[in-house]
CSV table of C-alpha atoms in Angstrom, one decimal:
chain,number,residue,atom,x,y,z
A,76,UNK,CA,13.0,-22.9,11.0
A,77,UNK,CA,9.2,-23.1,11.5
A,78,UNK,CA,8.1,-24.4,8.1
A,79,UNK,CA,9.1,-27.1,5.6
A,80,UNK,CA,11.7,-26.0,3.1
A,81,UNK,CA,11.2,-26.0,-0.7
A,82,UNK,CA,11.8,-29.4,-2.3
A,83,UNK,CA,11.0,-31.3,0.9
A,84,UNK,CA,9.1,-34.5,0.0
A,85,UNK,CA,6.2,-36.1,1.9
A,86,UNK,CA,4.8,-39.6,1.8
A,87,UNK,CA,7.8,-41.2,0.3
A,88,UNK,CA,8.1,-38.7,-2.6
A,89,UNK,CA,4.4,-38.6,-3.4
A,90,UNK,CA,4.3,-34.8,-2.7
A,91,UNK,CA,7.0,-32.2,-3.1
A,92,UNK,CA,6.7,-28.9,-1.2
A,93,UNK,CA,7.3,-25.8,-3.3
A,94,UNK,CA,6.5,-22.8,-1.0
A,95,UNK,CA,4.4,-21.5,1.9
A,96,UNK,CA,1.0,-20.2,0.9
A,97,UNK,CA,0.0,-19.0,4.3
A,98,UNK,CA,0.4,-19.6,8.0
A,99,UNK,CA,-2.0,-19.1,10.9
A,100,UNK,CA,-2.1,-19.9,14.6
A,101,UNK,CA,-2.9,-23.6,14.0
A,102,UNK,CA,-1.3,-24.5,10.8
A,103,UNK,CA,0.9,-23.9,7.8
A,104,UNK,CA,-0.5,-24.3,4.2
A,105,UNK,CA,2.0,-25.1,1.4
A,106,UNK,CA,1.9,-25.2,-2.4
A,107,UNK,CA,3.0,-28.7,-3.4
A,108,UNK,CA,3.2,-30.9,-6.4
A,109,UNK,CA,1.4,-34.2,-6.5
A,110,UNK,CA,3.3,-36.7,-8.6
A,111,UNK,CA,0.5,-39.2,-8.5
A,112,UNK,CA,-2.0,-36.7,-10.0
A,113,UNK,CA,0.5,-34.6,-12.0
A,114,UNK,CA,-0.9,-31.3,-10.6
A,115,UNK,CA,-0.4,-28.7,-7.9
A,116,UNK,CA,-2.2,-29.2,-4.6
A,117,UNK,CA,-2.3,-27.3,-1.3
A,118,UNK,CA,-1.2,-29.2,1.8
A,119,UNK,CA,-2.1,-28.1,5.3
A,120,UNK,CA,0.2,-29.0,8.2
A,121,UNK,CA,-0.9,-28.9,11.8
A,122,UNK,CA,1.6,-26.6,13.5
A,123,UNK,CA,0.4,-24.7,16.5
A,124,UNK,CA,2.1,-21.4,17.3
A,125,UNK,CA,3.5,-21.3,20.8
A,126,UNK,CA,3.2,-25.1,21.2
A,127,UNK,CA,5.2,-26.6,18.3
A,128,UNK,CA,8.8,-26.4,17.2
A,129,UNK,CA,10.6,-28.1,14.3
A,130,UNK,CA,13.8,-30.0,14.3
A,131,UNK,CA,16.1,-28.5,11.6
A,132,UNK,CA,17.6,-31.8,10.6
A,133,UNK,CA,14.7,-34.2,10.2
A,134,UNK,CA,11.6,-31.8,9.9
A,135,UNK,CA,10.0,-33.4,13.0
A,136,UNK,CA,7.4,-31.3,14.7
A,137,UNK,CA,7.8,-31.4,18.5
A,138,UNK,CA,5.9,-30.1,21.4
A,139,UNK,CA,8.1,-27.5,23.1
A,140,UNK,CA,6.6,-28.0,26.6
A,141,UNK,CA,5.6,-31.4,28.0
A,142,UNK,CA,2.6,-29.7,29.6
A,143,UNK,CA,1.2,-29.1,26.1
A,144,UNK,CA,1.4,-32.7,24.9
A,145,UNK,CA,-2.2,-33.5,25.8
A,146,UNK,CA,-3.5,-30.3,24.1
A,147,UNK,CA,-1.5,-31.0,21.0
A,148,UNK,CA,-2.8,-34.6,20.9
A,149,UNK,CA,-6.4,-33.2,21.1
A,150,UNK,CA,-5.8,-30.7,18.3
A,151,UNK,CA,-4.3,-33.4,16.1
A,152,UNK,CA,-7.4,-35.6,16.5
A,153,UNK,CA,-9.6,-32.5,15.7
A,154,UNK,CA,-7.4,-31.7,12.7
A,155,UNK,CA,-7.9,-35.3,11.3
A,156,UNK,CA,-11.7,-35.0,11.9
A,157,UNK,CA,-11.7,-31.8,10.0
A,158,UNK,CA,-10.0,-33.5,7.1
A,159,UNK,CA,-12.5,-36.4,7.1
A,160,UNK,CA,-15.5,-34.1,7.2
A,161,UNK,CA,-14.2,-32.1,4.2
A,162,UNK,CA,-13.3,-35.3,2.3
A,163,UNK,CA,-17.0,-36.4,2.6
A,164,UNK,CA,-18.4,-33.1,1.4
A,165,UNK,CA,-18.9,-32.7,-2.3
A,166,UNK,CA,-19.9,-29.1,-3.2
A,167,UNK,CA,-18.4,-26.7,-5.8
A,168,UNK,CA,-18.2,-24.0,-3.2
A,169,UNK,CA,-16.3,-26.0,-0.5
A,170,UNK,CA,-12.6,-26.7,-0.8
A,171,UNK,CA,-12.0,-30.4,-1.8
A,172,UNK,CA,-9.8,-32.7,0.3
A,173,UNK,CA,-8.0,-35.5,-1.5
A,174,UNK,CA,-5.8,-37.1,1.1
A,175,UNK,CA,-4.9,-37.2,4.8
A,176,UNK,CA,-1.8,-38.7,6.6
A,177,UNK,CA,0.5,-38.4,9.6
A,178,UNK,CA,4.2,-37.7,9.2
A,179,UNK,CA,7.0,-35.8,11.0
A,180,UNK,CA,5.1,-36.1,14.3
A,181,UNK,CA,2.1,-34.2,13.1
A,182,UNK,CA,-0.8,-34.5,10.6
A,183,UNK,CA,-1.4,-33.2,7.1
A,184,UNK,CA,-4.2,-33.1,4.6
A,185,UNK,CA,-4.1,-32.5,0.9
A,186,UNK,CA,-6.6,-30.1,-0.8
A,187,UNK,CA,-7.2,-28.7,-4.2
A,188,UNK,CA,-5.1,-25.8,-5.0
A,189,UNK,CA,-7.3,-22.8,-5.9
A,190,UNK,CA,-5.9,-20.1,-8.1
A,191,UNK,CA,-7.7,-17.1,-6.7
A,192,UNK,CA,-7.7,-14.5,-3.9
A,193,UNK,CA,-9.5,-14.2,-0.7
A,194,UNK,CA,-12.3,-11.7,-0.3
A,195,UNK,CA,-10.1,-10.1,2.4
A,196,UNK,CA,-7.4,-9.3,-0.1
A,197,UNK,CA,-10.0,-8.3,-2.7
A,198,UNK,CA,-11.7,-5.7,-0.6
A,199,UNK,CA,-8.4,-4.1,0.2
A,200,UNK,CA,-8.7,-2.7,-3.3
A,201,UNK,CA,-12.4,-1.7,-3.4
A,202,UNK,CA,-15.8,-2.6,-2.1
A,203,UNK,CA,-18.0,-4.9,-4.2
A,204,UNK,CA,-21.0,-3.8,-6.2
A,205,UNK,CA,-24.3,-5.2,-4.9
A,206,UNK,CA,-25.0,-7.5,-7.8
A,207,UNK,CA,-21.6,-9.2,-7.3
A,208,UNK,CA,-22.3,-9.5,-3.6
A,209,UNK,CA,-25.7,-11.1,-4.3
A,210,UNK,CA,-23.8,-13.6,-6.5
A,211,UNK,CA,-21.3,-14.3,-3.7
A,212,UNK,CA,-24.2,-14.7,-1.2
A,213,UNK,CA,-26.0,-17.2,-3.3
A,214,UNK,CA,-22.8,-19.4,-3.6
A,215,UNK,CA,-21.9,-19.1,0.1
A,216,UNK,CA,-25.4,-20.2,1.0
A,217,UNK,CA,-25.1,-23.2,-1.3
A,218,UNK,CA,-22.0,-24.2,0.6
A,219,UNK,CA,-23.6,-23.6,4.0
A,220,UNK,CA,-26.7,-25.7,3.0
A,221,UNK,CA,-24.3,-28.6,2.2
A,222,UNK,CA,-22.5,-28.5,5.5
A,223,UNK,CA,-25.5,-27.7,7.7
A,224,UNK,CA,-27.3,-30.7,6.2
A,225,UNK,CA,-24.4,-32.7,7.7
A,226,UNK,CA,-25.0,-31.1,11.1
A,227,UNK,CA,-21.7,-29.2,10.7
A,228,UNK,CA,-21.2,-25.6,11.6
A,229,UNK,CA,-18.3,-23.7,10.1
A,230,UNK,CA,-18.0,-21.1,12.9
A,231,UNK,CA,-15.3,-18.9,11.3
A,232,UNK,CA,-16.9,-17.4,8.2
A,233,UNK,CA,-15.1,-14.2,7.3
A,234,UNK,CA,-13.6,-12.6,4.1
A,235,UNK,CA,-10.2,-14.2,4.8
A,236,UNK,CA,-11.8,-17.7,4.6
A,237,UNK,CA,-13.7,-17.1,1.4
A,238,UNK,CA,-11.8,-17.5,-1.9
A,239,UNK,CA,-12.8,-16.1,-5.3
A,240,UNK,CA,-11.6,-17.9,-8.4
A,241,UNK,CA,-12.9,-16.6,-11.7
A,242,UNK,CA,-16.2,-15.5,-10.1
A,243,UNK,CA,-16.6,-18.8,-8.2
A,244,UNK,CA,-16.8,-18.6,-4.4
A,245,UNK,CA,-15.0,-21.4,-2.3
A,246,UNK,CA,-15.3,-21.7,1.4
A,247,UNK,CA,-12.1,-22.7,3.2
A,248,UNK,CA,-10.6,-23.3,6.6
A,249,UNK,CA,-12.9,-25.5,8.7
A,250,UNK,CA,-10.5,-25.5,11.6
A,251,UNK,CA,-13.0,-23.9,14.0
A,252,UNK,CA,-15.9,-26.1,12.8
A,253,UNK,CA,-18.1,-28.2,15.2
A,254,UNK,CA,-20.1,-31.3,14.4
A,255,UNK,CA,-23.4,-32.2,16.1
A,256,UNK,CA,-24.3,-35.9,16.5
A,257,UNK,CA,-27.7,-37.5,16.2
A,258,UNK,CA,-28.4,-36.7,19.9
A,259,UNK,CA,-27.7,-33.0,19.3
A,260,UNK,CA,-24.4,-33.2,21.2
A,261,UNK,CA,-21.2,-31.4,20.2
A,262,UNK,CA,-18.8,-34.2,19.2
A,263,UNK,CA,-15.6,-32.3,20.1
A,264,UNK,CA,-14.6,-30.7,23.3
A,265,UNK,CA,-11.6,-28.8,21.9
A,266,UNK,CA,-11.3,-25.1,22.5
A,267,UNK,CA,-13.3,-22.6,20.6
A,268,UNK,CA,-11.7,-20.3,18.0
A,269,UNK,CA,-13.4,-17.3,16.6
A,270,UNK,CA,-12.8,-13.9,15.0
A,271,UNK,CA,-14.1,-10.8,16.9
A,272,UNK,CA,-16.6,-8.8,14.9
A,273,UNK,CA,-17.7,-11.9,13.0
A,274,UNK,CA,-18.4,-14.2,15.9
A,275,UNK,CA,-22.0,-14.5,17.1
A,276,UNK,CA,-22.9,-13.7,20.8
A,277,UNK,CA,-23.3,-17.4,21.6
A,278,UNK,CA,-19.7,-18.0,20.3
A,279,UNK,CA,-18.3,-15.2,22.4
A,280,UNK,CA,-20.1,-16.7,25.4
A,281,UNK,CA,-18.7,-20.2,24.6
A,282,UNK,CA,-22.2,-21.5,24.8
A,283,UNK,CA,-21.9,-24.5,22.3
A,284,UNK,CA,-25.3,-25.8,23.1
A,285,UNK,CA,-26.8,-22.7,21.4
A,286,UNK,CA,-24.7,-23.2,18.2
A,287,UNK,CA,-26.6,-23.8,14.9
A,288,UNK,CA,-27.0,-22.5,11.4
A,289,UNK,CA,-27.9,-19.1,12.8
A,290,UNK,CA,-24.3,-18.9,14.2
A,291,UNK,CA,-22.9,-19.1,10.7
A,292,UNK,CA,-25.5,-16.6,9.4
A,293,UNK,CA,-24.3,-14.0,11.9
A,294,UNK,CA,-20.8,-14.3,10.6
A,295,UNK,CA,-22.1,-14.3,7.0
A,296,UNK,CA,-24.0,-11.0,7.7
A,297,UNK,CA,-20.9,-9.5,9.1
A,298,UNK,CA,-19.0,-10.6,6.0
A,299,UNK,CA,-21.5,-9.1,3.6
A,300,UNK,CA,-21.4,-5.9,5.6
A,301,UNK,CA,-17.7,-5.6,5.4
A,302,UNK,CA,-17.3,-6.4,1.6
A,303,UNK,CA,-20.0,-4.0,0.6
A,304,UNK,CA,-19.2,-1.1,2.9
A,305,UNK,CA,-15.5,-1.7,3.7
A,306,UNK,CA,-16.4,-1.0,7.4
A,307,UNK,CA,-15.5,-3.2,10.3
A,308,UNK,CA,-18.7,-5.0,11.5
A,309,UNK,CA,-20.2,-3.5,14.7
A,310,UNK,CA,-19.9,-5.5,17.9
A,311,UNK,CA,-23.0,-7.3,19.1
A,312,UNK,CA,-23.0,-5.1,22.2
A,313,UNK,CA,-23.1,-2.0,20.0
A,314,UNK,CA,-26.0,-3.6,18.1
A,315,UNK,CA,-27.8,-4.3,21.4
A,316,UNK,CA,-27.4,-0.8,22.6
A,317,UNK,CA,-27.7,1.2,19.3
A,318,UNK,CA,-29.9,-1.1,17.2
A,319,UNK,CA,-29.7,-0.5,13.4
A,320,UNK,CA,-27.9,2.8,13.9
A,321,UNK,CA,-24.8,0.7,14.8
A,322,UNK,CA,-24.4,0.1,11.1
A,323,UNK,CA,-23.2,2.6,8.6
A,324,UNK,CA,-24.6,1.8,5.2
A,325,UNK,CA,-23.6,3.7,2.0
A,326,UNK,CA,-26.5,5.6,0.3
A,327,UNK,CA,-26.5,3.2,-2.7
A,328,UNK,CA,-27.2,0.0,-0.7
A,329,UNK,CA,-30.6,-1.4,-1.4
A,330,UNK,CA,-33.2,-1.9,1.3
A,331,UNK,CA,-33.1,-5.6,0.5
A,332,UNK,CA,-29.4,-5.9,1.1
A,333,UNK,CA,-29.8,-3.9,4.4
A,334,UNK,CA,-32.6,-6.2,5.5
A,335,UNK,CA,-30.5,-9.3,4.9
A,336,UNK,CA,-27.5,-8.0,6.8
A,337,UNK,CA,-29.6,-6.7,9.7
A,338,UNK,CA,-31.6,-9.9,9.9
A,339,UNK,CA,-28.5,-12.1,9.9
A,340,UNK,CA,-26.8,-10.0,12.6
A,341,UNK,CA,-29.6,-10.0,15.2
A,342,UNK,CA,-28.0,-10.4,18.6
A,343,UNK,CA,-30.8,-12.8,19.5
A,344,UNK,CA,-30.2,-16.1,17.6
A,345,UNK,CA,-33.9,-16.9,17.4
A,346,UNK,CA,-34.5,-13.7,15.4
A,347,UNK,CA,-31.9,-14.6,12.8
A,348,UNK,CA,-32.6,-17.0,9.8
A,349,UNK,CA,-32.8,-20.5,11.1
A,350,UNK,CA,-31.8,-22.2,7.9
A,351,UNK,CA,-30.9,-21.5,4.3
A,352,UNK,CA,-34.4,-22.2,3.1
A,353,UNK,CA,-35.7,-19.1,5.0
A,354,UNK,CA,-33.3,-16.9,3.1
A,355,UNK,CA,-33.8,-18.4,-0.4
A,356,UNK,CA,-37.2,-16.8,-1.2
A,357,UNK,CA,-35.6,-13.3,-0.8
A,358,UNK,CA,-32.8,-14.3,-3.2
A,359,UNK,CA,-35.2,-15.8,-5.7
A,360,UNK,CA,-36.8,-12.5,-6.1
A,361,UNK,CA,-33.5,-11.3,-7.4
A,362,UNK,CA,-32.6,-14.2,-9.6
A,363,UNK,CA,-33.2,-17.9,-9.9
A,364,UNK,CA,-29.6,-18.6,-10.8
A,365,UNK,CA,-27.5,-15.8,-9.4
A,366,UNK,CA,-24.4,-18.0,-9.6
A,367,UNK,CA,-24.8,-18.7,-13.3
A,368,UNK,CA,-24.4,-15.2,-14.8
A,369,UNK,CA,-24.0,-14.8,-18.5
A,370,UNK,CA,-22.4,-11.4,-19.0
A,371,UNK,CA,-22.8,-10.2,-22.5
A,372,UNK,CA,-20.8,-7.4,-24.0
A,373,UNK,CA,-21.7,-5.0,-26.8
A,374,UNK,CA,-21.1,-6.9,-30.1
A,375,UNK,CA,-17.9,-6.0,-31.8
A,376,UNK,CA,-17.8,-4.1,-35.1
A,377,UNK,CA,-17.4,-7.4,-37.0
A,378,UNK,CA,-20.6,-8.7,-35.4
A,379,UNK,CA,-19.0,-11.3,-33.1
A,380,UNK,CA,-19.9,-11.5,-29.4
A,381,UNK,CA,-17.5,-10.9,-26.5
A,382,UNK,CA,-18.2,-12.6,-23.3
A,383,UNK,CA,-16.6,-11.0,-20.2
A,384,UNK,CA,-16.4,-11.7,-16.5
A,385,UNK,CA,-16.5,-8.3,-14.9
A,386,UNK,CA,-19.9,-6.5,-14.8
A,387,UNK,CA,-18.0,-3.2,-14.9
A,388,UNK,CA,-16.4,-3.9,-18.2
A,389,UNK,CA,-17.8,-2.3,-21.4
A,390,UNK,CA,-21.6,-2.4,-21.8
A,391,UNK,CA,-22.4,-5.4,-19.7
A,392,UNK,CA,-25.8,-6.7,-18.5
A,393,UNK,CA,-26.5,-9.6,-16.2
A,394,UNK,CA,-28.8,-12.4,-17.2
A,395,UNK,CA,-29.8,-15.9,-16.0
A,396,UNK,CA,-31.5,-18.7,-17.9
A,397,UNK,CA,-34.8,-16.9,-17.7
A,398,UNK,CA,-33.7,-13.5,-18.9
A,399,UNK,CA,-32.7,-10.2,-17.3
A,400,UNK,CA,-32.0,-10.6,-13.6
A,401,UNK,CA,-31.7,-7.0,-12.5
A,402,UNK,CA,-33.6,-6.4,-9.3
A,403,UNK,CA,-35.9,-3.4,-9.3
A,404,UNK,CA,-35.2,-2.6,-5.7
A,405,UNK,CA,-31.5,-2.4,-6.4
A,406,UNK,CA,-31.8,-0.2,-9.5
A,407,UNK,CA,-34.4,2.0,-7.8
A,408,UNK,CA,-32.2,2.6,-4.8
A,409,UNK,CA,-29.6,4.1,-7.2
A,410,UNK,CA,-32.1,6.0,-9.4
A,411,UNK,CA,-33.7,7.9,-6.6
A,412,UNK,CA,-30.4,8.9,-4.9
A,413,UNK,CA,-29.9,12.7,-4.7
A,414,UNK,CA,-26.2,12.0,-4.3
A,415,UNK,CA,-26.0,10.2,-7.6
A,416,UNK,CA,-27.9,13.0,-9.4
A,417,UNK,CA,-25.7,15.6,-7.8
A,418,UNK,CA,-22.6,13.8,-8.9
A,419,UNK,CA,-23.9,13.7,-12.5
A,420,UNK,CA,-25.0,17.3,-12.6
A,421,UNK,CA,-21.8,18.7,-11.0
A,422,UNK,CA,-19.3,17.3,-13.5
A,423,UNK,CA,-18.7,18.2,-17.1
A,424,UNK,CA,-17.0,15.9,-19.7
A,425,UNK,CA,-18.2,12.8,-17.8
A,426,UNK,CA,-17.4,9.3,-19.1
A,427,UNK,CA,-19.8,6.5,-18.4
A,428,UNK,CA,-16.9,4.3,-17.4
A,429,UNK,CA,-15.8,6.8,-14.8
A,430,UNK,CA,-19.3,7.1,-13.4
A,431,UNK,CA,-19.3,3.3,-13.0
A,432,UNK,CA,-16.0,3.3,-11.1
A,433,UNK,CA,-17.0,6.3,-8.9
A,434,UNK,CA,-20.4,4.9,-7.9
A,435,UNK,CA,-19.5,1.2,-7.9
A,436,UNK,CA,-22.5,0.5,-10.2
A,437,UNK,CA,-22.1,-1.6,-13.3
A,438,UNK,CA,-22.1,0.3,-16.6
A,439,UNK,CA,-25.3,-1.3,-17.7
A,440,UNK,CA,-27.2,-0.1,-14.7
A,441,UNK,CA,-25.6,3.4,-14.9
A,442,UNK,CA,-27.0,3.7,-18.4
A,443,UNK,CA,-30.4,2.5,-17.2
A,444,UNK,CA,-30.3,5.1,-14.4
A,445,UNK,CA,-29.4,7.9,-16.8
A,446,UNK,CA,-32.4,7.0,-19.0
A,447,UNK,CA,-34.7,7.1,-16.0
A,448,UNK,CA,-33.3,10.4,-14.7
A,449,UNK,CA,-33.7,12.0,-18.2
A,450,UNK,CA,-37.4,11.1,-18.2
A,451,UNK,CA,-37.7,12.3,-14.6
A,452,UNK,CA,-36.1,15.7,-15.6
A,453,UNK,CA,-33.6,15.6,-12.8
A,454,UNK,CA,-30.6,16.1,-15.0
A,455,UNK,CA,-29.7,19.6,-15.9
A,456,UNK,CA,-30.7,21.0,-19.3
A,457,UNK,CA,-28.5,19.7,-22.2
A,458,UNK,CA,-26.8,17.3,-19.8
A,459,UNK,CA,-24.6,14.8,-21.6
A,460,UNK,CA,-21.7,12.3,-21.0
A,461,UNK,CA,-19.5,10.2,-23.1
A,462,UNK,CA,-18.6,6.6,-23.7
A,463,UNK,CA,-14.8,6.7,-23.5
A,464,UNK,CA,-14.1,3.6,-25.6
A,465,UNK,CA,-16.2,4.5,-28.6
A,466,UNK,CA,-16.1,8.3,-28.0
A,467,UNK,CA,-19.9,8.4,-28.3
A,468,UNK,CA,-21.8,11.3,-26.8
A,469,UNK,CA,-24.8,10.3,-24.7
A,470,UNK,CA,-27.7,12.7,-24.4
A,471,UNK,CA,-31.4,12.6,-25.0
A,472,UNK,CA,-31.1,12.8,-28.8
A,473,UNK,CA,-28.9,9.7,-28.7
A,474,UNK,CA,-31.8,7.4,-27.9
A,475,UNK,CA,-35.0,9.5,-28.1
A,476,UNK,CA,-36.0,7.9,-31.4
A,477,UNK,CA,-35.2,4.4,-30.1
A,478,UNK,CA,-37.6,4.3,-27.2
A,479,UNK,CA,-40.6,2.9,-29.0
A,480,UNK,CA,-38.6,0.4,-30.9
A,481,UNK,CA,-37.1,-1.0,-27.6
A,482,UNK,CA,-40.6,-1.0,-26.0
A,483,UNK,CA,-41.9,-3.1,-28.9
A,484,UNK,CA,-38.9,-5.5,-28.8
A,485,UNK,CA,-39.5,-6.1,-25.1
A,486,UNK,CA,-42.9,-7.6,-25.7
A,487,UNK,CA,-42.2,-9.4,-29.0
A,488,UNK,CA,-40.4,-12.5,-27.7
A,489,UNK,CA,-39.5,-14.3,-24.5
A,490,UNK,CA,-36.2,-12.5,-24.2
A,491,UNK,CA,-33.0,-14.3,-23.4
A,492,UNK,CA,-30.4,-11.5,-23.7
A,493,UNK,CA,-30.0,-7.8,-24.0
A,494,UNK,CA,-28.3,-8.5,-27.4
A,495,UNK,CA,-31.7,-9.8,-28.6
A,496,UNK,CA,-33.4,-6.6,-27.6
A,497,UNK,CA,-30.7,-4.7,-29.5
A,498,UNK,CA,-31.1,-6.9,-32.5
A,499,UNK,CA,-34.9,-6.8,-32.7
A,500,UNK,CA,-35.1,-3.0,-32.0
A,501,UNK,CA,-32.1,-2.2,-34.2
A,502,UNK,CA,-30.9,-0.1,-31.4
A,503,UNK,CA,-27.4,-0.2,-29.8
A,504,UNK,CA,-26.9,-1.9,-26.5
A,505,UNK,CA,-26.3,1.5,-24.9
A,506,UNK,CA,-29.4,3.0,-26.5
A,507,UNK,CA,-31.4,0.0,-25.4
A,508,UNK,CA,-30.3,0.4,-21.8
A,509,UNK,CA,-31.1,4.1,-21.8
A,510,UNK,CA,-34.5,3.4,-23.3
A,511,UNK,CA,-35.3,0.7,-20.7
A,512,UNK,CA,-34.5,3.2,-17.9
A,513,UNK,CA,-36.8,5.8,-19.5
A,514,UNK,CA,-39.6,3.2,-20.0
A,515,UNK,CA,-39.3,2.1,-16.3
A,516,UNK,CA,-39.9,5.7,-15.1
A,517,UNK,CA,-42.9,6.0,-17.5
A,518,UNK,CA,-44.3,2.9,-15.9
A,519,UNK,CA,-44.5,1.1,-19.2
A,520,UNK,CA,-41.9,-1.5,-18.2
A,521,UNK,CA,-42.0,-3.5,-15.0
A,522,UNK,CA,-40.2,-6.4,-13.3
A,523,UNK,CA,-42.0,-9.6,-13.0
A,524,UNK,CA,-40.3,-12.7,-11.6
A,525,UNK,CA,-36.9,-11.2,-12.4
A,526,UNK,CA,-37.8,-10.3,-16.0
A,527,UNK,CA,-38.2,-6.9,-17.6
A,528,UNK,CA,-41.6,-6.9,-19.3
A,529,UNK,CA,-43.6,-4.3,-21.1
A,530,UNK,CA,-47.2,-3.4,-20.0
């Protein structure tokens, strides 16, 4: 038996183990119930594979070989330091630690239980669209800013250590983290742990004196690359020898996203971002509050609003507190793609929902693209598609009489939502999106500070 059994209690009955959530080389994480707080928590137990065994009768964790006692003692001290560091961090994108204690010959710490899934599990199903990835990036950088301010480097950022819960990103597993004291000295001498493909060159070379925020940024770049392409990140030796050609980016990836990934994954640490503040201006061009999306659905027949969480659902558009947050570079990279046009022209009886799933582009941006391409004349004559849910046929006649109304609505008020455009122009959400795409191609609508504005 390597793990605690269900109904095992810890701390004199304060916590009751329910089941194992996961197990790695350095520990076991359990779902437990906290009787003092009347809620579920996650409890991490230090249990090192190959070093520790457990007594079946009293749950004591033992060191299987006396030669490993010193190593285990070192790891236990590091484990407790990890818990204390997390306890002192207060950020919505970093897992919260509530308690730490020793029992059964080992150490434990108690964390919030997060109902979500890791990015590693999530990308097993499909890649993430770029707007979603920008949202994730903004939240991860917020977490990194908090830990880097404390002179703490995570050193194991990867999809498996990033949880997603209702659109919120939470960074977990600080087991590989290192802390720098005021004299710029690493405060732990424990062995380095890293994940190949995500570890920066200075990690692979075990050169702790060269660790810094740029080390985490390398792993973050590799993470972004994997979740948006589903490809394994190239090794730094491949990047050194092949340069940018070591990467395989899908056609729909914007130049901005490519730039961020390539910048973060520079083999030379001095050529990477040196702190979060260097990255922030690039993200602000995309949105001032990427992590505070309001996603507004087409109004129901009864006039009520539906708020949804998935930008692929229905007729969604993304907004922040200042208005529409679509990024021109992102949209333009889809609009000019010959592959996208070929896909549209080579299929009959197309549904907008299917186009969205096929291209991994939100339905709102798909409609905007179609409007642009109709104006550009790149869609075949009499091209049309359908909205599956409402059985509406989309062609030029569907929105041709709406374009001027939408244009006038864009300039009539400081817009807060696509619904307001629809209300003012008396044009459906779908028709408004098609019209905006058409007006963008005409050059009568531009992006300025993240807002769509008429000229």
